[in-house]
């Protein structure tokens, strides 16, 4: 297959990390391919895998030769080889004994493979029993439960049956790609079309990226400025178990559906309503805890992605300081207007420059730039934005796949803002956000406050495969390829580690779960030679130490911060508990506790997290409801008083 050979060549030769195809890599590709096919180890069993050991060492040769019989054989035998289809149907057709004291563990990624079909069927018995008990506790009669379960397993079988040679090829090539790094992948023609839709943001929907986990659709990402983001009703890690159209449409159970089929249900025309049945992240493994949310579909509007600013008064010790706050959701630029030669074209840098002028005229004592959940954007904008706060100098180093290093600099000596500065970051600040925050920190120009960032320090290029085979009439898909790596002016990579804040606020999401370091094959952190730069020394270490001491005091006395810490602990406990009881009375107690926990956390979220991160004007009222922003402005006021003294 020409496409396979081409993709293999691109991955092997043009990736930032040069990869040798050998027997060692072959075994890893096989392991990843099985994981992609059977993440929770519910289909294959040990004898089938042992019979396949002879083919493992040939995966590298298959890729070189363009031979894909082995992966195709594995994908087509998944359902029949498991011996589970008949047992599922039999199990779903009878009642269960809920007085037996046993449990179901939803997390089987690290569990051993089943040793026999009998052991595999026992796994399925508990899996089905768990779903049946969840429906029973949700008030469903047995006849409805049996039908729902039967439909789910038919959907699972249909999903497997719908797998095409294109799906198999994509899964196989990505098993290779995922062993290189998590941002390199092959997209089939259909997946490539969806990727372009997501990148252009032209399709109307809810503004969320979805993925499939354990037969459930999980929210992988929320687009800043989109309907889901604005609603504050859904977040990363929540699961979608049913979808309904309009205010009166019937909820359609989507457990076991292909992800593309679920996406089709959720997408729709602007202004229409979609209702989602959500299993909240806080519920952990308790699938019986659900809530229904209503979202109006819309396009991602440009104005929702633009920088915005306001003045927040902060009173401490009888003195009021005026703190300017600028929210920057992304790093953007209007290329068309820039090419026309317009000086005031829309861009992150131009907009922030204008906002700083407005805030300065209103009279501010200090400035906070809020980059929380800013996933990045244009590298040039990160460099230019840094230039507003330093006289001139290097901002970021970029090392290419051939080893050459390019230093991107701010060459404009004009300083737009020279006053006290703080930068807010969180776990989902990534890429260009990390470059900007890292530069401000390295130049000692401002205080960085918040959570450790995502740690994405790599550059990707999108390659249309039809460019390499121009005579091919059919669409061939595309490759997303990592081609370079970012380094701070100190020489430290932003990859893996991200940016560590000077003042570290409580974080809901750990690096082990969310972030580049959670990816098993992420490119490592490393260091190159520091480039020549002169720190401004605006922020001295003793000032940071004093501010951190003030923050530790606030953590003990501020009720909002204490509520955040309690919420984080409760959510972490729920997420870490993957086992649920299959004994009805014990499960009822577990469910009641989970319901109370979700209700309590939802109530706190309404009180505390409105405007986190703030989009639009961060009014004084919104600041009160956003404990992170409130603490940051409070620390800025403390910093201002220190400077005054």
C-alpha positions as CSV (number, residue, x, y, z in Angstrom):
1,X,0.0,0.0,0.0
2,X,1.6,3.3,-1.1
3,X,0.0,5.3,1.6
4,X,1.3,3.0,4.4
5,X,4.9,3.1,3.0
6,X,4.7,6.9,2.7
7,X,3.4,7.4,6.3
8,X,6.0,4.9,7.6
9,X,8.8,6.9,5.8
10,X,7.5,10.2,7.1
11,X,7.3,9.0,10.7
12,X,10.7,7.3,10.5
13,X,12.7,10.0,8.7
14,X,11.1,13.4,9.2
15,X,10.0,13.4,12.8
16,X,11.9,15.4,15.4
17,X,12.8,12.2,17.1
18,X,14.5,9.9,14.6
19,X,13.0,6.4,15.1
20,X,14.5,3.1,14.0
21,X,12.1,0.3,13.0
22,X,13.3,-2.9,14.7
23,X,12.0,-5.9,16.7
24,X,12.1,-3.9,19.9
25,X,9.8,-1.2,18.5
26,X,7.7,-3.9,16.8
27,X,6.8,-5.3,20.3
28,X,5.8,-1.9,21.5
29,X,3.6,-1.3,18.4
30,X,1.9,-4.6,19.0
31,X,1.2,-3.7,22.7
32,X,-0.2,-0.3,21.7
33,X,-2.3,-1.8,18.9
34,X,-3.9,-4.2,21.4
35,X,-4.5,-1.4,23.8
36,X,-6.2,0.6,21.1
37,X,-8.4,-2.4,20.2
38,X,-9.1,-3.6,23.7
39,X,-8.2,-0.8,26.3
40,X,-10.0,-2.5,29.2
41,X,-9.0,-6.1,28.3
42,X,-12.6,-7.2,27.8
43,X,-12.3,-9.0,24.5
44,X,-9.0,-10.8,24.0
45,X,-7.8,-13.6,26.3
46,X,-4.3,-15.0,26.9
47,X,-4.3,-18.0,24.5
48,X,-5.1,-15.8,21.5
49,X,-2.3,-13.4,22.5
50,X,0.1,-16.3,23.0
51,X,-0.8,-17.6,19.6
52,X,0.1,-14.2,18.1
53,X,3.6,-13.9,19.7
54,X,5.2,-15.2,16.5
55,X,3.8,-12.3,14.6
56,X,5.0,-9.6,17.0
57,X,8.5,-9.4,15.7
58,X,7.3,-9.0,12.1
59,X,5.3,-5.8,12.8
60,X,8.3,-3.6,11.8
61,X,8.9,-5.7,8.6
62,X,5.2,-5.4,7.8
63,X,5.4,-1.6,8.0
64,X,8.5,-1.5,5.8
65,X,6.8,-3.8,3.2
66,X,3.4,-2.2,3.3
67,X,1.8,-5.5,4.6
68,X,-1.3,-5.2,6.9
69,X,-2.7,-8.7,7.1
70,X,-1.8,-9.2,10.8
71,X,-3.5,-6.0,12.2
72,X,-6.6,-6.7,10.0
73,X,-6.8,-10.2,11.4
74,X,-6.7,-8.9,15.0
75,X,-9.3,-6.3,14.5
76,X,-11.8,-8.6,12.8
77,X,-11.4,-11.3,15.4
78,X,-12.0,-9.1,18.4
79,X,-15.7,-9.8,19.0
80,X,-15.8,-13.5,17.9
81,X,-12.6,-14.5,19.6
82,X,-13.6,-13.1,22.9
83,X,-16.5,-15.6,23.2
84,X,-18.5,-12.9,24.9
85,X,-21.3,-12.1,22.5
86,X,-23.6,-15.0,23.4
87,X,-22.8,-14.6,27.1
88,X,-23.7,-10.9,27.0
89,X,-27.0,-11.5,25.4
90,X,-27.8,-14.3,27.9
91,X,-26.8,-12.2,30.9
92,X,-28.8,-9.2,29.7
93,X,-31.9,-11.4,29.4
94,X,-32.1,-12.4,33.0
95,X,-32.3,-10.8,36.4
96,X,-29.3,-10.6,38.7
97,X,-28.9,-11.5,42.4
98,X,-28.0,-8.3,44.1
99,X,-27.5,-9.8,47.6
100,X,-24.2,-11.3,46.6
101,X,-21.3,-9.3,48.1
102,X,-19.0,-8.7,45.1
103,X,-17.7,-5.6,43.3
104,X,-16.9,-4.4,39.8
105,X,-13.6,-2.5,39.0
106,X,-14.0,-0.2,36.0
107,X,-10.3,0.4,35.6
108,X,-8.6,-2.6,33.9
109,X,-5.8,-1.0,31.9
110,X,-3.1,-2.5,34.2
111,X,-5.0,-5.7,35.0
112,X,-3.7,-9.0,33.6
113,X,-5.4,-10.5,30.5
114,X,-8.0,-13.2,31.1
115,X,-6.6,-16.7,31.1
116,X,-9.7,-18.3,29.6
117,X,-13.1,-17.7,28.0
118,X,-14.7,-18.6,31.3
119,X,-12.7,-15.8,33.1
120,X,-13.5,-13.4,30.3
121,X,-17.2,-14.2,30.6
122,X,-17.0,-13.6,34.3
123,X,-15.7,-10.1,33.6
124,X,-18.6,-9.5,31.3
125,X,-21.1,-10.8,33.9
126,X,-19.9,-8.2,36.4
127,X,-19.8,-5.5,33.7
128,X,-23.4,-6.2,32.7
129,X,-24.5,-6.6,36.3
130,X,-23.0,-3.2,37.2
131,X,-24.8,-1.5,34.3
132,X,-28.1,-3.2,35.3
133,X,-27.8,-2.2,38.9
134,X,-27.0,1.4,37.9
135,X,-30.2,1.5,35.8
136,X,-32.2,-0.1,38.6
137,X,-31.0,2.5,41.1
138,X,-31.9,5.2,38.6
139,X,-35.5,3.9,38.8
140,X,-35.7,1.9,35.6
141,X,-38.1,-1.1,35.7
142,X,-36.5,-4.5,34.7
143,X,-38.2,-4.6,31.3
144,X,-36.7,-1.2,30.4
145,X,-33.4,-2.2,31.8
146,X,-33.2,-5.4,29.8
147,X,-34.1,-3.6,26.6
148,X,-31.5,-0.8,27.3
149,X,-28.8,-3.4,28.0
150,X,-29.7,-5.4,24.9
151,X,-29.6,-2.3,22.8
152,X,-26.2,-1.3,24.2
153,X,-24.6,-4.6,23.3
154,X,-26.1,-4.6,19.9
155,X,-24.5,-1.1,19.4
156,X,-21.2,-2.5,20.6
157,X,-21.4,-5.3,18.1
158,X,-22.5,-2.9,15.3
159,X,-19.7,-0.6,16.2
160,X,-17.2,-3.4,15.8
161,X,-18.9,-4.6,12.6
162,X,-18.7,-1.1,11.1
163,X,-14.9,-1.0,11.4
164,X,-13.5,-0.6,7.9
165,X,-10.1,-1.3,6.4
166,X,-9.6,2.4,6.7
167,X,-10.3,2.3,10.4
168,X,-7.9,-0.6,10.9
169,X,-5.1,1.1,8.9
170,X,-5.5,4.3,10.9
171,X,-5.4,2.4,14.2
172,X,-2.3,0.4,13.1
173,X,-0.4,3.4,11.9
174,X,-1.3,5.3,15.0
175,X,0.0,2.5,17.2
176,X,3.3,3.2,15.5
177,X,2.9,7.0,15.8
178,X,2.0,6.8,19.5
179,X,5.3,5.1,20.2
180,X,7.1,8.1,18.8
181,X,5.2,10.9,20.6
182,X,1.5,11.7,21.5
183,X,1.1,14.6,19.0
184,X,2.1,12.6,15.9
185,X,-0.6,10.7,14.2
186,X,-2.1,9.6,10.9
187,X,-5.7,10.7,10.0
188,X,-7.7,8.8,7.5
189,X,-9.6,10.9,4.8
190,X,-12.7,11.0,7.0
191,X,-10.8,11.8,10.2
192,X,-8.8,14.4,8.3
193,X,-12.0,16.1,7.2
194,X,-13.2,16.2,10.8
195,X,-9.9,17.6,12.0
196,X,-10.1,20.5,9.5
197,X,-13.6,21.2,10.7
198,X,-12.4,21.4,14.3
199,X,-9.4,23.6,13.3
200,X,-11.6,26.0,11.3
201,X,-14.2,26.2,14.1
202,X,-16.8,26.7,11.4
203,X,-19.1,23.8,12.3
204,X,-21.8,24.6,14.7
205,X,-22.0,22.6,17.9
206,X,-21.2,22.8,21.6
207,X,-17.5,23.5,21.4
208,X,-16.1,20.3,23.0
209,X,-13.7,17.6,21.9
210,X,-14.8,14.0,22.7
211,X,-13.1,10.7,23.0
212,X,-14.2,7.1,23.7
213,X,-13.3,5.4,27.0
214,X,-14.7,2.1,28.3
215,X,-17.7,2.2,25.9
216,X,-18.5,5.8,27.2
217,X,-18.0,9.1,25.4
218,X,-15.7,11.3,27.5
219,X,-15.1,15.1,27.3
220,X,-11.5,15.4,26.3
221,X,-11.4,19.2,25.9
222,X,-13.5,22.3,26.2
223,X,-13.0,25.1,23.6
224,X,-12.6,28.5,25.2
225,X,-15.5,30.8,24.2
226,X,-17.7,27.9,23.0
227,X,-21.3,27.1,24.2
228,X,-20.1,24.3,26.6
229,X,-17.4,26.7,28.1
230,X,-19.9,29.5,28.6
231,X,-22.5,27.2,30.1
232,X,-20.2,26.0,32.9
233,X,-22.3,22.9,33.0
234,X,-19.8,20.4,31.5
235,X,-16.0,20.0,32.0
236,X,-13.1,17.8,31.0
237,X,-13.5,14.2,32.3
238,X,-17.3,14.3,32.4
239,X,-18.9,11.4,30.5
240,X,-21.9,11.5,28.1
241,X,-24.3,8.6,28.4
242,X,-27.3,9.9,26.5
243,X,-28.2,12.7,23.9
244,X,-31.5,14.3,23.1
245,X,-32.5,16.9,20.5
246,X,-34.4,20.0,21.5
247,X,-36.3,20.6,24.7
248,X,-38.8,17.8,24.2
249,X,-36.7,15.1,22.4
250,X,-36.3,11.7,23.9
251,X,-32.9,10.9,25.4
252,X,-31.0,8.4,23.3
253,X,-28.7,6.0,25.2
254,X,-25.2,6.3,23.5
255,X,-23.2,3.8,25.7
256,X,-21.2,1.6,23.3
257,X,-21.7,3.9,20.3
258,X,-18.8,4.8,18.0
259,X,-17.5,8.2,18.8
260,X,-18.2,9.6,15.3
261,X,-21.9,8.6,15.7
262,X,-22.1,10.4,19.0
263,X,-20.5,13.5,17.5
264,X,-23.2,13.5,14.7
265,X,-25.9,13.5,17.4
266,X,-24.4,16.4,19.3
267,X,-23.5,18.6,16.3
268,X,-26.3,20.6,14.8
269,X,-27.5,24.0,13.4
270,X,-26.8,27.2,15.3
271,X,-29.5,28.2,17.8
272,X,-30.8,24.6,18.3
273,X,-30.9,22.9,21.6
274,X,-29.1,19.7,22.5
275,X,-29.6,17.9,25.9
276,X,-26.9,15.7,27.3
277,X,-27.1,13.2,30.1
278,X,-23.8,13.6,32.0
279,X,-22.0,11.3,34.5
280,X,-20.0,14.0,36.3
281,X,-16.2,13.5,36.8
282,X,-16.8,13.8,40.6
283,X,-19.0,10.7,40.5
284,X,-16.0,8.5,39.9
285,X,-17.1,4.9,38.9
286,X,-20.7,5.5,40.0
287,X,-22.5,5.6,36.7
288,X,-25.9,5.8,38.4
289,X,-25.2,9.4,39.3
290,X,-26.3,11.5,36.3
291,X,-27.6,14.9,35.5
292,X,-29.2,16.4,32.4
293,X,-27.9,19.6,30.9
294,X,-29.2,21.9,28.2
295,X,-26.8,23.6,25.7
296,X,-27.7,25.9,22.8
297,X,-25.5,25.1,19.8
298,X,-23.5,28.0,18.3
299,X,-20.4,28.8,16.4
300,X,-17.2,29.9,18.2
301,X,-17.5,33.6,17.9
302,X,-14.3,35.6,17.3
303,X,-15.2,38.2,19.9
304,X,-15.3,35.5,22.5
305,X,-11.7,34.6,21.8
306,X,-10.4,38.2,21.9
307,X,-8.5,39.7,24.9
308,X,-10.6,41.8,27.3
309,X,-9.8,43.9,30.2
310,X,-11.2,45.8,33.2
311,X,-10.2,47.4,36.5
312,X,-10.6,45.5,39.8
313,X,-10.4,47.5,43.1
314,X,-8.8,45.6,45.9
315,X,-8.9,47.0,49.5
316,X,-6.4,45.9,52.1
317,X,-5.4,47.5,55.4
318,X,-7.7,50.4,54.6
319,X,-6.1,51.2,51.3
320,X,-7.6,50.5,47.9
321,X,-5.4,49.5,45.0
322,X,-6.7,49.5,41.4
323,X,-5.6,46.3,39.6
324,X,-6.0,45.9,35.9
325,X,-7.0,42.4,34.7
326,X,-6.6,41.4,31.0
327,X,-8.0,38.0,30.0
328,X,-6.2,36.4,27.0
329,X,-8.1,33.2,25.8
330,X,-5.7,32.5,22.9
331,X,-2.9,33.9,20.7
332,X,-4.5,35.1,17.5
333,X,-4.0,37.4,14.5
334,X,-6.1,38.5,11.5
335,X,-3.7,37.5,8.7
336,X,-5.8,39.1,6.0
337,X,-5.7,42.6,7.5
338,X,-2.0,42.2,8.4
339,X,-1.2,41.4,4.8
340,X,-3.1,44.4,3.6
341,X,-0.7,46.5,5.7
342,X,-3.3,47.7,8.3
343,X,-1.5,48.8,11.4
344,X,-4.2,48.2,13.9
345,X,-5.2,44.7,12.7
346,X,-6.8,42.4,15.2
347,X,-4.2,40.4,17.1
348,X,-3.4,39.4,20.7
349,X,-0.5,41.9,20.9
350,X,-2.4,44.8,19.3
351,X,-5.5,44.2,21.4
352,X,-3.5,44.0,24.7
353,X,-1.5,47.1,23.7
354,X,-4.8,49.0,23.2
355,X,-6.3,47.6,26.5
356,X,-3.2,48.6,28.5
357,X,-3.7,52.1,27.1
358,X,-7.3,52.1,28.2
359,X,-6.6,50.8,31.7
360,X,-3.7,53.2,32.2
361,X,-6.0,56.1,31.4
362,X,-8.5,54.7,34.0
363,X,-5.6,54.7,36.5
364,X,-4.2,51.3,37.5
365,X,-1.5,50.5,40.1
366,X,-0.7,47.0,38.8
367,X,-1.6,44.6,36.0
368,X,-2.6,40.9,35.9
369,X,-2.6,38.9,32.6
370,X,-4.9,35.9,32.9
371,X,-3.7,33.0,30.6
372,X,-5.7,30.2,32.3
373,X,-6.9,27.6,29.9
374,X,-5.2,29.4,27.0
375,X,-4.1,26.4,24.9
376,X,-1.7,28.6,22.7
377,X,-1.9,29.7,19.1
378,X,0.5,31.8,17.1
379,X,4.1,31.6,18.2
380,X,4.8,35.0,16.8
381,X,2.1,36.6,18.9
382,X,3.7,35.1,22.1
383,X,7.0,36.7,21.1
384,X,5.4,40.1,20.2
385,X,3.3,40.1,23.4
386,X,6.4,39.5,25.5
387,X,7.9,42.6,23.8
388,X,5.2,44.8,25.4
389,X,6.8,44.2,28.8
390,X,10.5,44.0,28.0
391,X,12.8,46.5,26.2
392,X,14.2,44.0,23.7
393,X,15.8,40.6,23.7
394,X,15.3,36.9,22.9
395,X,12.0,35.3,23.9
396,X,12.1,31.6,22.9
397,X,14.5,29.2,21.2
398,X,13.3,26.6,18.7
399,X,15.3,23.5,17.9
400,X,14.4,21.9,14.6
401,X,14.6,18.2,13.7
402,X,18.0,18.7,12.0
403,X,19.4,20.1,15.2
404,X,19.6,23.8,14.1
405,X,18.5,26.3,16.7
406,X,16.5,29.5,15.9
407,X,16.2,32.3,18.5
408,X,13.0,34.4,18.2
409,X,13.5,37.9,19.6
410,X,11.7,41.0,20.4
411,X,13.5,43.8,18.5
412,X,11.2,46.7,19.5
413,X,12.9,48.7,22.3
414,X,9.7,50.4,23.2
415,X,8.2,49.3,26.5
416,X,4.4,49.6,26.6
417,X,3.9,48.7,30.2
418,X,6.7,49.0,32.9
419,X,4.6,48.7,36.0
420,X,4.1,45.8,38.5
421,X,2.9,42.6,36.6
422,X,1.5,39.2,37.4
423,X,0.7,36.3,35.0
424,X,-2.0,33.7,35.9
425,X,-1.6,30.2,34.5
426,X,-3.2,26.8,35.1
427,X,-2.9,23.2,34.1
428,X,-4.5,23.9,30.7
429,X,-2.3,26.8,29.8
430,X,-0.1,25.4,27.0
431,X,2.3,26.0,24.1
432,X,2.4,29.8,23.4
433,X,1.1,30.5,26.9
434,X,4.0,28.6,28.3
435,X,6.5,30.5,26.1
436,X,5.1,33.9,27.3
437,X,4.8,33.0,31.0
438,X,8.3,31.4,30.9
439,X,9.8,34.5,29.3
440,X,8.2,36.8,31.9
441,X,9.5,34.6,34.7
442,X,13.1,34.2,33.2
443,X,13.4,38.0,32.7
444,X,12.2,38.5,36.3
445,X,9.7,40.9,34.8
446,X,6.6,39.7,36.6
447,X,5.2,37.2,39.2
448,X,3.7,33.9,37.8
449,X,0.8,32.7,39.8
450,X,-1.4,29.6,39.5
451,X,-0.8,25.9,38.6
452,X,1.9,24.1,36.8
453,X,1.2,24.4,33.1
454,X,0.4,21.6,30.6
455,X,4.0,21.1,29.4
456,X,3.5,21.0,25.6
457,X,6.9,22.2,24.2
458,X,6.7,20.8,20.7
459,X,5.7,22.1,17.3
460,X,3.6,20.1,14.8
461,X,3.1,20.4,11.1
462,X,0.1,19.2,9.2
463,X,1.0,17.3,6.0
464,X,-1.5,16.5,3.3
465,X,-0.5,13.2,1.8
466,X,-1.9,14.0,-1.6
467,X,1.0,16.4,-2.0
468,X,3.4,13.4,-2.1
469,X,1.2,11.4,-4.5
470,X,-0.3,14.1,-6.8
471,X,-1.6,11.6,-9.4
472,X,-3.8,9.9,-6.8
473,X,-7.4,10.9,-7.4
474,X,-8.7,9.7,-4.0
475,X,-8.1,11.6,-0.8
476,X,-5.3,10.0,1.2
477,X,-5.7,11.7,4.6
478,X,-3.0,13.6,6.4
479,X,-0.2,13.3,8.9
480,X,0.3,15.5,12.0
481,X,4.1,15.4,12.6
482,X,6.2,16.8,15.4
483,X,9.0,18.8,13.8
484,X,10.5,21.0,16.5
485,X,10.9,21.7,20.2
486,X,10.6,24.9,22.3
487,X,13.2,26.1,24.8
488,X,13.2,29.0,27.2
489,X,15.9,31.7,27.0
490,X,17.6,29.9,29.9
491,X,17.9,26.8,27.7
492,X,15.3,24.8,29.7
493,X,12.6,23.0,27.6
494,X,8.9,23.7,28.3
495,X,8.3,20.1,27.2
496,X,7.0,17.8,30.0
497,X,7.6,20.1,32.9
498,X,5.8,23.2,31.6
499,X,6.1,26.4,33.7
500,X,6.2,26.1,37.4
501,X,4.5,29.2,39.0
502,X,6.3,31.4,41.6
503,X,3.2,31.1,43.8
504,X,1.5,27.7,43.4
505,X,-2.2,27.7,44.0
506,X,-4.3,24.4,44.6
507,X,-4.7,22.3,41.5
508,X,-7.7,20.0,40.6
509,X,-5.7,18.2,37.9
510,X,-2.4,16.4,38.6
511,X,0.4,16.1,36.1
512,X,0.0,12.3,36.2
513,X,-3.6,12.6,34.9
514,X,-3.7,15.8,32.7
515,X,-0.7,17.2,30.9
516,X,2.1,16.2,28.7
517,X,3.8,14.2,31.4
518,X,0.8,11.9,31.6
519,X,1.5,10.7,28.1
520,X,3.7,7.5,28.1
521,X,5.7,8.4,25.0
522,X,5.9,12.2,25.4
523,X,9.3,13.6,24.3
524,X,11.5,14.1,27.4
525,X,12.4,17.4,29.1
526,X,16.0,18.4,28.2
527,X,18.1,21.5,28.1
528,X,20.2,23.3,25.6
529,X,22.7,26.2,26.0
530,X,21.2,29.4,27.4
531,X,20.9,32.3,24.9
532,X,22.3,35.7,25.8
533,X,19.7,37.8,27.7
534,X,19.7,40.3,30.5
535,X,17.1,39.8,33.3
536,X,15.3,43.0,34.2
537,X,15.2,42.1,37.9
538,X,11.9,43.8,38.4
539,X,10.8,40.9,40.7
540,X,13.3,39.8,43.3
541,X,13.3,36.4,45.1
542,X,12.7,38.0,48.6
543,X,9.5,39.6,47.2
544,X,8.2,36.2,45.9
545,X,9.1,34.6,49.3
546,X,7.1,37.3,51.1
547,X,4.1,36.9,48.7
548,X,4.2,33.1,49.1
549,X,4.1,33.6,52.9
550,X,1.1,35.8,52.5
551,X,-0.6,33.2,50.3
552,X,0.0,30.5,52.9
553,X,-1.7,32.6,55.5
554,X,-4.6,33.2,53.1
555,X,-4.9,29.5,52.6
556,X,-5.5,29.1,56.3
557,X,-8.0,31.9,56.7
558,X,-9.8,32.4,53.4
559,X,-13.0,30.3,53.3
560,X,-13.2,30.3,49.5
561,X,-9.7,28.9,49.2
562,X,-10.4,26.3,51.9
563,X,-13.5,25.3,49.9
564,X,-11.4,24.8,46.8
565,X,-9.0,22.6,48.7
566,X,-11.8,20.5,50.1
567,X,-13.4,20.2,46.6
568,X,-10.1,19.1,45.1
569,X,-9.6,16.4,47.8
570,X,-13.2,15.1,47.3
571,X,-12.9,14.9,43.5
572,X,-9.5,13.2,43.7
573,X,-10.9,10.6,46.1
574,X,-13.8,9.9,43.8
575,X,-11.6,9.6,40.7
576,X,-9.2,7.3,42.5
577,X,-12.0,4.9,43.6
578,X,-12.7,2.8,40.5
579,X,-14.5,0.0,42.4
580,X,-18.2,-0.1,43.0
581,X,-20.2,-2.7,45.0
582,X,-22.6,-5.0,43.2
583,X,-24.6,-5.6,46.4
584,X,-27.7,-3.5,46.2
585,X,-27.9,-2.1,49.7
586,X,-24.2,-1.2,49.8
587,X,-24.4,0.3,46.3
588,X,-27.4,2.4,47.4
589,X,-25.2,3.9,50.1
590,X,-22.4,4.5,47.7
591,X,-24.7,6.2,45.3
592,X,-26.3,8.4,48.0
593,X,-22.8,9.5,49.1
594,X,-21.9,10.2,45.4
595,X,-25.1,12.1,44.8
596,X,-24.5,14.3,47.9
597,X,-20.9,14.9,46.9
598,X,-21.8,15.9,43.3
599,X,-24.6,18.2,44.6
600,X,-22.3,19.8,47.1
601,X,-19.5,20.3,44.6
602,X,-21.9,21.7,42.0
603,X,-23.3,24.1,44.6
604,X,-19.8,25.3,45.5
605,X,-18.9,25.5,41.8
606,X,-21.9,27.9,41.2
607,X,-20.7,30.0,44.1
608,X,-17.0,29.9,43.6
609,X,-16.1,29.1,40.0
610,X,-18.3,31.4,37.9
611,X,-15.9,33.2,35.6
612,X,-13.1,30.7,35.9
613,X,-11.3,31.5,33.8
614,X,-13.2,34.8,33.2
615,X,-14.3,35.6,29.7
616,X,-15.4,39.2,29.3
617,X,-15.3,41.8,31.9
618,X,-14.0,40.4,35.3
619,X,-16.2,42.6,37.4
620,X,-15.8,42.9,41.1
621,X,-18.7,40.4,41.7
622,X,-17.1,37.9,39.3
623,X,-13.7,38.2,41.1
624,X,-15.5,37.3,44.4
625,X,-16.8,34.1,42.8
626,X,-13.4,33.2,41.3
627,X,-11.1,32.4,44.3
628,X,-8.0,32.1,42.1
629,X,-8.5,35.5,40.5
630,X,-9.5,37.0,43.9
631,X,-6.3,35.6,45.5
632,X,-4.1,36.8,42.6
633,X,-5.5,40.4,42.8
634,X,-5.0,40.3,46.5
635,X,-1.4,39.2,46.1
636,X,-0.9,41.9,43.5
637,X,-2.2,44.5,46.0
638,X,0.2,43.1,48.6
639,X,3.0,43.4,46.1
640,X,2.1,47.0,45.4
641,X,2.1,47.8,49.1
642,X,5.6,46.2,49.4
643,X,6.9,48.3,46.5
644,X,5.4,51.4,48.2
645,X,7.2,50.7,51.4
